[in-house]
PDB file of C-alpha atoms and ligand atoms in Angstrom:
ATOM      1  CA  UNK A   1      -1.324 -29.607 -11.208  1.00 84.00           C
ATOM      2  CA  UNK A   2      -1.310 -29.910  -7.562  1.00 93.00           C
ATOM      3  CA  UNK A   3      -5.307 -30.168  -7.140  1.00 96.00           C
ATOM      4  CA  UNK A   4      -7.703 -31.536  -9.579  1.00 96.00           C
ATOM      5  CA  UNK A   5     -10.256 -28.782  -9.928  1.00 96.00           C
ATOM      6  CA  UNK A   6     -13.684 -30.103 -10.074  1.00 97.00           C
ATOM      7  CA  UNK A   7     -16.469 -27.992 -11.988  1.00 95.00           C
ATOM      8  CA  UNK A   8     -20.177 -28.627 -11.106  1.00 94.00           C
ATOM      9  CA  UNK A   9     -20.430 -30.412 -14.295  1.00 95.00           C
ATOM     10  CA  UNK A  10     -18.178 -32.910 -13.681  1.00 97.00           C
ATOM     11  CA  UNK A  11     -20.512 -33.803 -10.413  1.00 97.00           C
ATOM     12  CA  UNK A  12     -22.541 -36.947 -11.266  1.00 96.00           C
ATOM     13  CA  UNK A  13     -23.567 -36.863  -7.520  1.00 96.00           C
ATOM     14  CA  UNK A  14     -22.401 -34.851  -4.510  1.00 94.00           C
ATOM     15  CA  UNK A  15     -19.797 -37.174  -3.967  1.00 96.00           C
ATOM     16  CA  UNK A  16     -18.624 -38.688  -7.348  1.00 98.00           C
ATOM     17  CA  UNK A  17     -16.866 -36.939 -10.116  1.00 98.00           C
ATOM     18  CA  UNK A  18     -16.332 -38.071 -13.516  1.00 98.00           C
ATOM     19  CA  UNK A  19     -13.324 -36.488 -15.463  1.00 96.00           C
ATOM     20  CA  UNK A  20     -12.317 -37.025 -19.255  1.00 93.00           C
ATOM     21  CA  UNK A  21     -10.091 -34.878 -21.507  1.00 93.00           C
ATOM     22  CA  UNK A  22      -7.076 -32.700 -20.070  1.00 89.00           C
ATOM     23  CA  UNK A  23      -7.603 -33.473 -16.581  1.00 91.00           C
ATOM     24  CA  UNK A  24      -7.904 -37.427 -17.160  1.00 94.00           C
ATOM     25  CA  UNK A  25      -4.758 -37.263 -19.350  1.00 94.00           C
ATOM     26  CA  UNK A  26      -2.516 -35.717 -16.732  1.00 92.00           C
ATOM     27  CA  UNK A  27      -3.962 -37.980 -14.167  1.00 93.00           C
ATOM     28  CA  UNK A  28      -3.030 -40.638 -16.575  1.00 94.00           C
ATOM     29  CA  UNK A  29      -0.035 -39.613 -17.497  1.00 93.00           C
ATOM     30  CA  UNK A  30       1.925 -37.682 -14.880  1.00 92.00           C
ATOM     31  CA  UNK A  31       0.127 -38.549 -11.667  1.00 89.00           C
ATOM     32  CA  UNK A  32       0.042 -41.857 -12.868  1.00 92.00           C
ATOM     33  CA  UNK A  33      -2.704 -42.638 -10.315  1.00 93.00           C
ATOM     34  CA  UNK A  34      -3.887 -46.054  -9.802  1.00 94.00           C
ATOM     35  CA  UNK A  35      -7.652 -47.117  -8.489  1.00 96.00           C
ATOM     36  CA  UNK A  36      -7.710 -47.123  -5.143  1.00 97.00           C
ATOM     37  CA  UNK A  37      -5.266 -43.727  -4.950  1.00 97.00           C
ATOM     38  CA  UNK A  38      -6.067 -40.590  -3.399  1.00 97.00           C
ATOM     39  CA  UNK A  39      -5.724 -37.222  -5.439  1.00 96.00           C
ATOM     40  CA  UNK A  40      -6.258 -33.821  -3.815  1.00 97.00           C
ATOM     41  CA  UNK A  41      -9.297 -31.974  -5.728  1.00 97.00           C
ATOM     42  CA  UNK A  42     -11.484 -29.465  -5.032  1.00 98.00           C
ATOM     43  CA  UNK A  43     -14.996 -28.083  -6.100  1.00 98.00           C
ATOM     44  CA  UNK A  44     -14.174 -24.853  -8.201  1.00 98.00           C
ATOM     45  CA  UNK A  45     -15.754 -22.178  -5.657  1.00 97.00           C
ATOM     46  CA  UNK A  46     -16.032 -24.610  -2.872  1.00 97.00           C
ATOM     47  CA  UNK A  47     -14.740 -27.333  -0.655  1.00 98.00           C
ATOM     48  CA  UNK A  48     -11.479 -29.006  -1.089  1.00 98.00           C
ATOM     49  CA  UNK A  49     -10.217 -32.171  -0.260  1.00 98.00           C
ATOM     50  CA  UNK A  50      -9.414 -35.662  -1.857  1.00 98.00           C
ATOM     51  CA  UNK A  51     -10.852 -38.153  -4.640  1.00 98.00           C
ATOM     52  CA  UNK A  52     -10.112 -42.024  -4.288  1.00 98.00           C
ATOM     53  CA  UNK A  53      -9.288 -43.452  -8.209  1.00 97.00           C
ATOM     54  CA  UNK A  54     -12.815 -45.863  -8.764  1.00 98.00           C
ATOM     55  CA  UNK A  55     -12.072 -45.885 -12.330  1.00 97.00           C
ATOM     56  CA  UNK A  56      -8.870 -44.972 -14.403  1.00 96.00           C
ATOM     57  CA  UNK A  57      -8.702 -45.790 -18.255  1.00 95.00           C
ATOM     58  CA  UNK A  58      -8.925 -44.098 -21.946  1.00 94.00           C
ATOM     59  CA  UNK A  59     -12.107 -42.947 -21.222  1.00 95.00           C
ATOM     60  CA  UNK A  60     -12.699 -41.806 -17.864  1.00 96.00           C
ATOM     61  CA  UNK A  61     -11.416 -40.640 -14.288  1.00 97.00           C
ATOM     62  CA  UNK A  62     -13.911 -41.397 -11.513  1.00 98.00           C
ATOM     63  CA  UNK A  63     -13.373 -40.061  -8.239  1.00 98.00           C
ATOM     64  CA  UNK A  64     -14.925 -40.679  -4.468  1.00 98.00           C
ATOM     65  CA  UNK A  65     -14.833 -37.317  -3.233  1.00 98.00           C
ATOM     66  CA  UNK A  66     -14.579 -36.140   0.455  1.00 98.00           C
ATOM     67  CA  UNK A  67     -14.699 -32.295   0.070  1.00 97.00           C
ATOM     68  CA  UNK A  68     -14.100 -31.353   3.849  1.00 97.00           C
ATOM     69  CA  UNK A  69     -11.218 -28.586   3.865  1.00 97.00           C
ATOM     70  CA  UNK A  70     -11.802 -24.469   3.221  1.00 98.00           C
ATOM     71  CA  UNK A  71      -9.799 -23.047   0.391  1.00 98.00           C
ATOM     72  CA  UNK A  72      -6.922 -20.905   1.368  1.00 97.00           C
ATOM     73  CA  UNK A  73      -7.445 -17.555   2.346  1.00 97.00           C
ATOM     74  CA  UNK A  74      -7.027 -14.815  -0.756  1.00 97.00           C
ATOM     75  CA  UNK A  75      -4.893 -11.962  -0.253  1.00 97.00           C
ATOM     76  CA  UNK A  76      -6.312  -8.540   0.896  1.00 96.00           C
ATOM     77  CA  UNK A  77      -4.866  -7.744  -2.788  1.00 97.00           C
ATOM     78  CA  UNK A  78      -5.611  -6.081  -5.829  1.00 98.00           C
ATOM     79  CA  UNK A  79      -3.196  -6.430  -8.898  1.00 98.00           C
ATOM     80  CA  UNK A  80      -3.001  -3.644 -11.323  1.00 98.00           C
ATOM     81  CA  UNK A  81      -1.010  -4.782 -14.357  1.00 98.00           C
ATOM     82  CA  UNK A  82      -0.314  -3.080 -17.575  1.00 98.00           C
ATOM     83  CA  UNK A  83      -0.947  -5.726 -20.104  1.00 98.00           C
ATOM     84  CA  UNK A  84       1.654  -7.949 -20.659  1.00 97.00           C
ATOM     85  CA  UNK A  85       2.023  -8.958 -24.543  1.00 97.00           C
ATOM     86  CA  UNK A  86       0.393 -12.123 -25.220  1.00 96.00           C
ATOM     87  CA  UNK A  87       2.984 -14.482 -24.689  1.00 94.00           C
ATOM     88  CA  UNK A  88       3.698 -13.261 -20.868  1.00 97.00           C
ATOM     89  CA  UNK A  89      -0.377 -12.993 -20.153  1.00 98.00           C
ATOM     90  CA  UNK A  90      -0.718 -16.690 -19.664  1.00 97.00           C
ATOM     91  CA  UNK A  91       2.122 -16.858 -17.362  1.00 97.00           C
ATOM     92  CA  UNK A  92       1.611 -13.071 -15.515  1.00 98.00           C
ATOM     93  CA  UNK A  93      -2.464 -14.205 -14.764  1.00 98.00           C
ATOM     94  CA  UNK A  94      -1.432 -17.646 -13.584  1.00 98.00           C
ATOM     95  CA  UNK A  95       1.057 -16.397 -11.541  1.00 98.00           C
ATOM     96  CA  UNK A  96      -1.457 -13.989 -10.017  1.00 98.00           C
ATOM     97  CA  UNK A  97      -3.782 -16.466  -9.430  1.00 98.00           C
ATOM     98  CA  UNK A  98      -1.496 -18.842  -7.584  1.00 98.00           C
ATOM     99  CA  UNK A  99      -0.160 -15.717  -5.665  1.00 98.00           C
ATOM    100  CA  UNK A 100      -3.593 -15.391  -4.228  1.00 98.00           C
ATOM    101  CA  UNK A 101      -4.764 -12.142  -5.171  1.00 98.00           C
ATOM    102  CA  UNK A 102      -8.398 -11.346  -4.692  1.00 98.00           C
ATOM    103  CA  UNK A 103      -8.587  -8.923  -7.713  1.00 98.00           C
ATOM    104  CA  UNK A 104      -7.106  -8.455 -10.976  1.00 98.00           C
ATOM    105  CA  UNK A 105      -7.402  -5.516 -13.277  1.00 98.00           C
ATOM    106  CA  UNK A 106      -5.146  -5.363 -16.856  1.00 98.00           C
ATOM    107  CA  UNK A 107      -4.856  -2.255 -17.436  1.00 98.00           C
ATOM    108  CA  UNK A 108      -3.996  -0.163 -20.935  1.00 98.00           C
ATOM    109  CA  UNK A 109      -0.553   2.137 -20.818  1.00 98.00           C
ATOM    110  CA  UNK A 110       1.086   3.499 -23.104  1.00 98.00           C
ATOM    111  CA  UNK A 111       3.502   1.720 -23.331  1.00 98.00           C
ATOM    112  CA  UNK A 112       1.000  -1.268 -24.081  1.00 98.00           C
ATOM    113  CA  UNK A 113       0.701  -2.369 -28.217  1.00 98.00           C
ATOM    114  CA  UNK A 114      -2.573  -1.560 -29.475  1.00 97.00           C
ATOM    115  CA  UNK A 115      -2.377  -4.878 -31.178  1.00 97.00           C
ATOM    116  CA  UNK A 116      -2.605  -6.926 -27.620  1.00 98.00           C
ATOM    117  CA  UNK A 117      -5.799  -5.433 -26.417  1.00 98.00           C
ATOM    118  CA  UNK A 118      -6.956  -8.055 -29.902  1.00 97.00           C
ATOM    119  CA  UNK A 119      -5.091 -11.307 -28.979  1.00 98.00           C
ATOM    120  CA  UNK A 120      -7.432 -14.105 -28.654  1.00 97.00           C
ATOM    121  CA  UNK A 121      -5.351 -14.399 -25.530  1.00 97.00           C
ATOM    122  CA  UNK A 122      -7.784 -11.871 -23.831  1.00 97.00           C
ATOM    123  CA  UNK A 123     -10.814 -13.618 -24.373  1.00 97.00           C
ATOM    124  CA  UNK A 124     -13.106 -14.702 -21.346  1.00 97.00           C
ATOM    125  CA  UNK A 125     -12.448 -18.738 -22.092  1.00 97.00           C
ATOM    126  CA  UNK A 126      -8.212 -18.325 -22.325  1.00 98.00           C
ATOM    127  CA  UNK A 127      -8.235 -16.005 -19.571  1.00 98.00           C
ATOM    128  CA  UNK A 128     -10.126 -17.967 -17.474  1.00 97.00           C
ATOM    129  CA  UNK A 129      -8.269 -21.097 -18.169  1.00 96.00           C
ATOM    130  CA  UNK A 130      -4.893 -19.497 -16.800  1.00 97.00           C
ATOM    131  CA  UNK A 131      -6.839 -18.657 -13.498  1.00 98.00           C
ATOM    132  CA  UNK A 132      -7.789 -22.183 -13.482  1.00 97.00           C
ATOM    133  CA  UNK A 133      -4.377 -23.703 -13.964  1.00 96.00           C
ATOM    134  CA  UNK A 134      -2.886 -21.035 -11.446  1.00 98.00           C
ATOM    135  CA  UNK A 135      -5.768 -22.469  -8.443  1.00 98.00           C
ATOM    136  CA  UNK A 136      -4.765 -25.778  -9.525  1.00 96.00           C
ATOM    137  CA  UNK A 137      -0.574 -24.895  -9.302  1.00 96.00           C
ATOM    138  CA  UNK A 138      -1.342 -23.713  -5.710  1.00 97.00           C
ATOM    139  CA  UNK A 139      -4.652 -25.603  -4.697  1.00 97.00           C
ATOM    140  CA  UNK A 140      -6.784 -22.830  -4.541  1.00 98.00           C
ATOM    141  CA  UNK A 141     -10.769 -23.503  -5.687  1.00 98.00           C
ATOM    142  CA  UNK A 142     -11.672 -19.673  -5.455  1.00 98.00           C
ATOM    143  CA  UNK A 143     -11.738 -17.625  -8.959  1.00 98.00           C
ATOM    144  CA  UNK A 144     -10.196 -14.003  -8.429  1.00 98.00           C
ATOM    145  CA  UNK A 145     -12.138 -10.968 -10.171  1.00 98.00           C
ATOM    146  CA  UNK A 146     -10.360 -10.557 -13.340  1.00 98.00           C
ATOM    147  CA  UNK A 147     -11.591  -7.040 -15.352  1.00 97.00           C
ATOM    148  CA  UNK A 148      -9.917  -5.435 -18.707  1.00 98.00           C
ATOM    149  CA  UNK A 149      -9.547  -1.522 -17.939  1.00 98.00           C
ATOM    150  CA  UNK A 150      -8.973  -0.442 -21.657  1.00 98.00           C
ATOM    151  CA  UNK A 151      -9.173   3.245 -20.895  1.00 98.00           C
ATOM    152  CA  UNK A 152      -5.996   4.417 -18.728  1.00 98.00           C
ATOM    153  CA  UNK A 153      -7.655   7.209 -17.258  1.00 98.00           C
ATOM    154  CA  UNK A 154     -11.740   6.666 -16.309  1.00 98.00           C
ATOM    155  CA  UNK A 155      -9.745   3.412 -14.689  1.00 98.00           C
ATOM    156  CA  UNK A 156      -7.245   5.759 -13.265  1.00 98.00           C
ATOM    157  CA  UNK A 157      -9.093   8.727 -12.469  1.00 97.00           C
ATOM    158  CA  UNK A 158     -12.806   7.359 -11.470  1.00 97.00           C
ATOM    159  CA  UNK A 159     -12.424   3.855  -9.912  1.00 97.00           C
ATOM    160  CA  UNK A 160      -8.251   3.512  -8.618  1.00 97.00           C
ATOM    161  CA  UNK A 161      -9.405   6.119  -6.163  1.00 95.00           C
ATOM    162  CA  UNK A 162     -12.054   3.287  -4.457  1.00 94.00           C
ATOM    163  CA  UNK A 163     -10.111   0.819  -4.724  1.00 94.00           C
ATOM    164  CA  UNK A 164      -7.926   2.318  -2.741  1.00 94.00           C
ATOM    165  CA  UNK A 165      -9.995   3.504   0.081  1.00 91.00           C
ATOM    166  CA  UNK A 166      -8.836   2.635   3.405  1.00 91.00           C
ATOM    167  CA  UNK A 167      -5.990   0.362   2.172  1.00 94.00           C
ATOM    168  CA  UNK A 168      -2.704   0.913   0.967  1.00 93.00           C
ATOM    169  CA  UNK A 169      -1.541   1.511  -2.476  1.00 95.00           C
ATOM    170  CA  UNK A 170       1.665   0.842  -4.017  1.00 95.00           C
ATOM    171  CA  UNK A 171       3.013   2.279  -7.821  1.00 95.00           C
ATOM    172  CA  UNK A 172       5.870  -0.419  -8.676  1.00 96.00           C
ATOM    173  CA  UNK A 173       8.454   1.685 -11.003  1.00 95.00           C
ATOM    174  CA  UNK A 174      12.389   0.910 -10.717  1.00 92.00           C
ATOM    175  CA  UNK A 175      14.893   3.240  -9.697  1.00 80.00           C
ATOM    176  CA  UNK A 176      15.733   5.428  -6.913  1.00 74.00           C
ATOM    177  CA  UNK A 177      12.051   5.774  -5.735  1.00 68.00           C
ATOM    178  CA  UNK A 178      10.666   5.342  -2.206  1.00 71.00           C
ATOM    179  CA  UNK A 179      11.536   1.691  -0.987  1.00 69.00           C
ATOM    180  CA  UNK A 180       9.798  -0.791   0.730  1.00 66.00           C
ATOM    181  CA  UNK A 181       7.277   1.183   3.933  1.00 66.00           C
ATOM    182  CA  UNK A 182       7.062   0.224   7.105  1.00 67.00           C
ATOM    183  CA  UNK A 183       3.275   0.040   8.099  1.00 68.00           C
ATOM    184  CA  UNK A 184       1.035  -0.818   5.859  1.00 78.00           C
ATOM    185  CA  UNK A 185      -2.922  -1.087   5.761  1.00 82.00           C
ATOM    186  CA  UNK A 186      -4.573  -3.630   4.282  1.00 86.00           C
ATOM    187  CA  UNK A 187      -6.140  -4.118   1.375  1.00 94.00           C
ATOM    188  CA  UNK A 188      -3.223  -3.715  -0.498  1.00 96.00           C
ATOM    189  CA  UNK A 189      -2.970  -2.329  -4.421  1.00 97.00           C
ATOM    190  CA  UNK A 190       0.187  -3.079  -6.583  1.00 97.00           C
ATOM    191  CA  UNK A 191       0.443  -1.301  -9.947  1.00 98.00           C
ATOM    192  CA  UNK A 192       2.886  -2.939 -12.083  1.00 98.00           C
ATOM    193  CA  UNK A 193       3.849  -1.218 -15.518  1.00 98.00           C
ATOM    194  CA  UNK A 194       4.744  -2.663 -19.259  1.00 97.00           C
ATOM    195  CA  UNK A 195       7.993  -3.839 -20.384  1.00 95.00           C
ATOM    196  CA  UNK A 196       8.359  -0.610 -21.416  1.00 95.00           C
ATOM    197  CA  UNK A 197       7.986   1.170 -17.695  1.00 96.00           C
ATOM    198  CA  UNK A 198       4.976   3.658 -17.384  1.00 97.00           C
ATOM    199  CA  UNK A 199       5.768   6.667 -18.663  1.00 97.00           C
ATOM    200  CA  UNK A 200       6.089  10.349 -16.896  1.00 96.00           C
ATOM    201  CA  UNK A 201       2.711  11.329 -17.102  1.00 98.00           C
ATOM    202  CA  UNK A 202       1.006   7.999 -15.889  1.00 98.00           C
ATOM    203  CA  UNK A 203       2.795   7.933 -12.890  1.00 96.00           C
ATOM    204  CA  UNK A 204       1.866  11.416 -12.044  1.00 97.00           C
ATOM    205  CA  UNK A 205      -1.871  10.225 -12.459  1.00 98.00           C
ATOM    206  CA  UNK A 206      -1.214   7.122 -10.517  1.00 97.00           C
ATOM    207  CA  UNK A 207       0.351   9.262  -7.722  1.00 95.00           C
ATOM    208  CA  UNK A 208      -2.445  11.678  -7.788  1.00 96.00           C
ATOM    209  CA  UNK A 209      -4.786   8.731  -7.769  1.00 97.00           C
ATOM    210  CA  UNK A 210      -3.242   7.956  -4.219  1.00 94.00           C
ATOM    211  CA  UNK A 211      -0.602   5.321  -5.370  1.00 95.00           C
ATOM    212  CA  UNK A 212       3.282   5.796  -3.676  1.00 92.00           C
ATOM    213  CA  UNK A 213       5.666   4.846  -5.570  1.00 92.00           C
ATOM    214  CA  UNK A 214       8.064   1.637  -4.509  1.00 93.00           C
ATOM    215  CA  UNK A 215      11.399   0.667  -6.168  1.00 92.00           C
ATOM    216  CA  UNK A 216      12.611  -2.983  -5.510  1.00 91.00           C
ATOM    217  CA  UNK A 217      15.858  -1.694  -6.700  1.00 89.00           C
ATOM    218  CA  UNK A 218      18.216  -0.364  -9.413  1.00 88.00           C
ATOM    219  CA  UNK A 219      17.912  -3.870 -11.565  1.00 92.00           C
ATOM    220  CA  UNK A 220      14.793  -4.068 -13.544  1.00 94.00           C
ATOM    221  CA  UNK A 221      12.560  -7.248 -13.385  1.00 96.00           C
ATOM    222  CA  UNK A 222      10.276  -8.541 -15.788  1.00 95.00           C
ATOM    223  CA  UNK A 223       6.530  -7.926 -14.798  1.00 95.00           C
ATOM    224  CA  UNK A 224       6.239 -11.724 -13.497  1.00 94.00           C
ATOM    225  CA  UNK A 225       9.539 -11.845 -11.235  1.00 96.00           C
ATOM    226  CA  UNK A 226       8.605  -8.322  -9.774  1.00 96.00           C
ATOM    227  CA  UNK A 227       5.145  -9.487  -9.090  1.00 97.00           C
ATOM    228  CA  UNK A 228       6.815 -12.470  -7.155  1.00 96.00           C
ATOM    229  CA  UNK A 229       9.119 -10.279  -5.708  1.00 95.00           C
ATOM    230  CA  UNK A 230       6.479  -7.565  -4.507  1.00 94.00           C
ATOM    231  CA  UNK A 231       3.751 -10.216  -3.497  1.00 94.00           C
ATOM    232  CA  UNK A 232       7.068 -11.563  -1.597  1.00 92.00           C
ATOM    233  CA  UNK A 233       7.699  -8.688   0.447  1.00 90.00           C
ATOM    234  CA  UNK A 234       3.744  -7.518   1.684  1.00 90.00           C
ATOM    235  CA  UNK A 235       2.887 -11.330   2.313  1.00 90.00           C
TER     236      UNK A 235
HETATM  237  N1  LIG B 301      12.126  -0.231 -18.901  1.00 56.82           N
HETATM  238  C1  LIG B 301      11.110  -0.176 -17.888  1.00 56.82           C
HETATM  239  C2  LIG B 301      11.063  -1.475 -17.151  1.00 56.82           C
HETATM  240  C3  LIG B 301       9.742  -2.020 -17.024  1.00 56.82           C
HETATM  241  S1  LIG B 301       9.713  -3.529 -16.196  1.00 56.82           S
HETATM  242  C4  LIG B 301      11.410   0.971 -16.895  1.00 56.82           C
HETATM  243  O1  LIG B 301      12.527   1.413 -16.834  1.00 56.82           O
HETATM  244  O2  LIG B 301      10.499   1.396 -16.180  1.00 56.82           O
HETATM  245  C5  LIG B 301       7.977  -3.754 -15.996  1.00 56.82           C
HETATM  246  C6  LIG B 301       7.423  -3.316 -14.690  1.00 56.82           C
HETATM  247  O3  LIG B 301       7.890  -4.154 -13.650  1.00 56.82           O
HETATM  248  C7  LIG B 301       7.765  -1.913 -14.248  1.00 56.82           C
HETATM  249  O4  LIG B 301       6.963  -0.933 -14.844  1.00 56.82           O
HETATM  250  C8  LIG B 301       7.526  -2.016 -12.743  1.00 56.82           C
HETATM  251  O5  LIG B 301       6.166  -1.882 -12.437  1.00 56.82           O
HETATM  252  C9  LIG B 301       7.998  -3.416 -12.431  1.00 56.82           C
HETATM  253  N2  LIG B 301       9.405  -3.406 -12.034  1.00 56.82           N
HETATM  254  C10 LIG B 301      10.446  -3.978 -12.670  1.00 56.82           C
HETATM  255  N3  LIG B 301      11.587  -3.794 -11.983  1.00 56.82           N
HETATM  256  C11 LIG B 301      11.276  -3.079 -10.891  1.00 56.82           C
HETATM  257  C12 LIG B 301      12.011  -2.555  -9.784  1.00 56.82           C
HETATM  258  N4  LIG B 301      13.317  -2.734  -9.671  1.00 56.82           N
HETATM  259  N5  LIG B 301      11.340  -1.862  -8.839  1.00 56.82           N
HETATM  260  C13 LIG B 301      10.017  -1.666  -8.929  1.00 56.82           C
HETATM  261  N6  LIG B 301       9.263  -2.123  -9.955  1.00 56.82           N
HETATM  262  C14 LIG B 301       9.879  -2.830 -10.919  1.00 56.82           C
END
């Protein structure tokens, strides 16, 4: 955790936070803060900047807060990801969060198990706890969209097209494609497939939605590392 993210509830004025529970205990116990310390938080949705220790014991973190710093810019960058099984969620929209992108959108494939779209993974409180711990990896206070697009082709056919208006977008899918272009406009879409690849017919409708196609290569990369890798390359 490289910023404690504040939430209005933790506010007991404008400039005084009081903290308890997971955020207290890694305080505690790997910042190791002392009174009297400054820790970098920020307000989630607004101002960042730092929080001297008042108070540090079992029961409570209280901060002095000077919240006088903008949030990093997001990315001019929508994410289009074929859901990742459970397990690789957590990491896949924390890493997207930390990346910066503005948008989000998991996205069903055929290649995707029916039997994700029910983890208790998806649901509004667990995903939005891996946004939060991905602002807090790269101190970040600004929640990107995240939407569920459980229908491959009203997402693909009916709203990739606007999303893709005026920007750029890119269909990730190894092999001998088209690499890396030159000029690109901004905003920027990346479609990223299962661990399975998308299959022949979904990257026809992706193409036909207005997506290129972009190899990184002939080795094939697990959806986080080629998110890295294509986030990497555009940023
Ligand atoms: N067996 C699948 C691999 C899927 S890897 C296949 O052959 O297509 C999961 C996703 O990561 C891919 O669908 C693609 O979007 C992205 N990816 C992985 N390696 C890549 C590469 N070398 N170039 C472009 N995209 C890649």
């Amino acid at each position: 955790m490289n910023l404690l993210l504040l939430l209005p509830e933790d506010l007991a004025a404008p400039d005084r936070a009081i903290l308890s529970g997971r955020r207290l205990a890694h305080v505690r116990e790997v910042h190791r803060a002392q009174v009297g310390d400054e820790l970098a938080v920020g307000l989630l949705g607004g101002a960042m900047g730092r929080g001297r220790v008042l108070r540090l014991d079992a029961g409570a973190l209280e901060l002095a807060l000077v919240l006088d710093e903008a949030p990093p810019p997001k990315l001019p960058l929508s994410l289009v990801i074929a859901l990742p099984r459970p397990k690789v969620l957590n990491r896949v929209v924390a890493a997207a969060a930390s990346l910066g992108a503005g948008r989000i959108v998991l996205l069903n494939a055929w290649k995707v198990e029916k039997a994700y779209w029910s983890s208790p993974r998806l649901q509004p409180d667990s995903l939005r706890q891996q946004l939060l711990l991905g602002l807090e990896q790269a101190r970040d206070t600004v929640l990107p969209e995240l939407r569920l697009a459980r229908l491959f082709r009203p997402f693909v056919e009916d709203e990739l097209p606007e999303l893709l208006a005026g920007g750029t977008g890119l269909l990730a899918h190894p092999g001998p494609g088209e690499t890396v272009p030159e000029v690109l406009a901004a905003p920027l879409t990346l479609a990223i497939g299962p661990e399975g690849g998308w299959i022949e017919a979904e990257v026809r409708s992706l193409i036909k939605a207005g997506l290129r196609p972009l190899s990184l290569g002939p080795r094939i990369l697990r959806t986080e590392t080629a998110l890295a890798a294509l986030v990497g390359k555009f940023f």
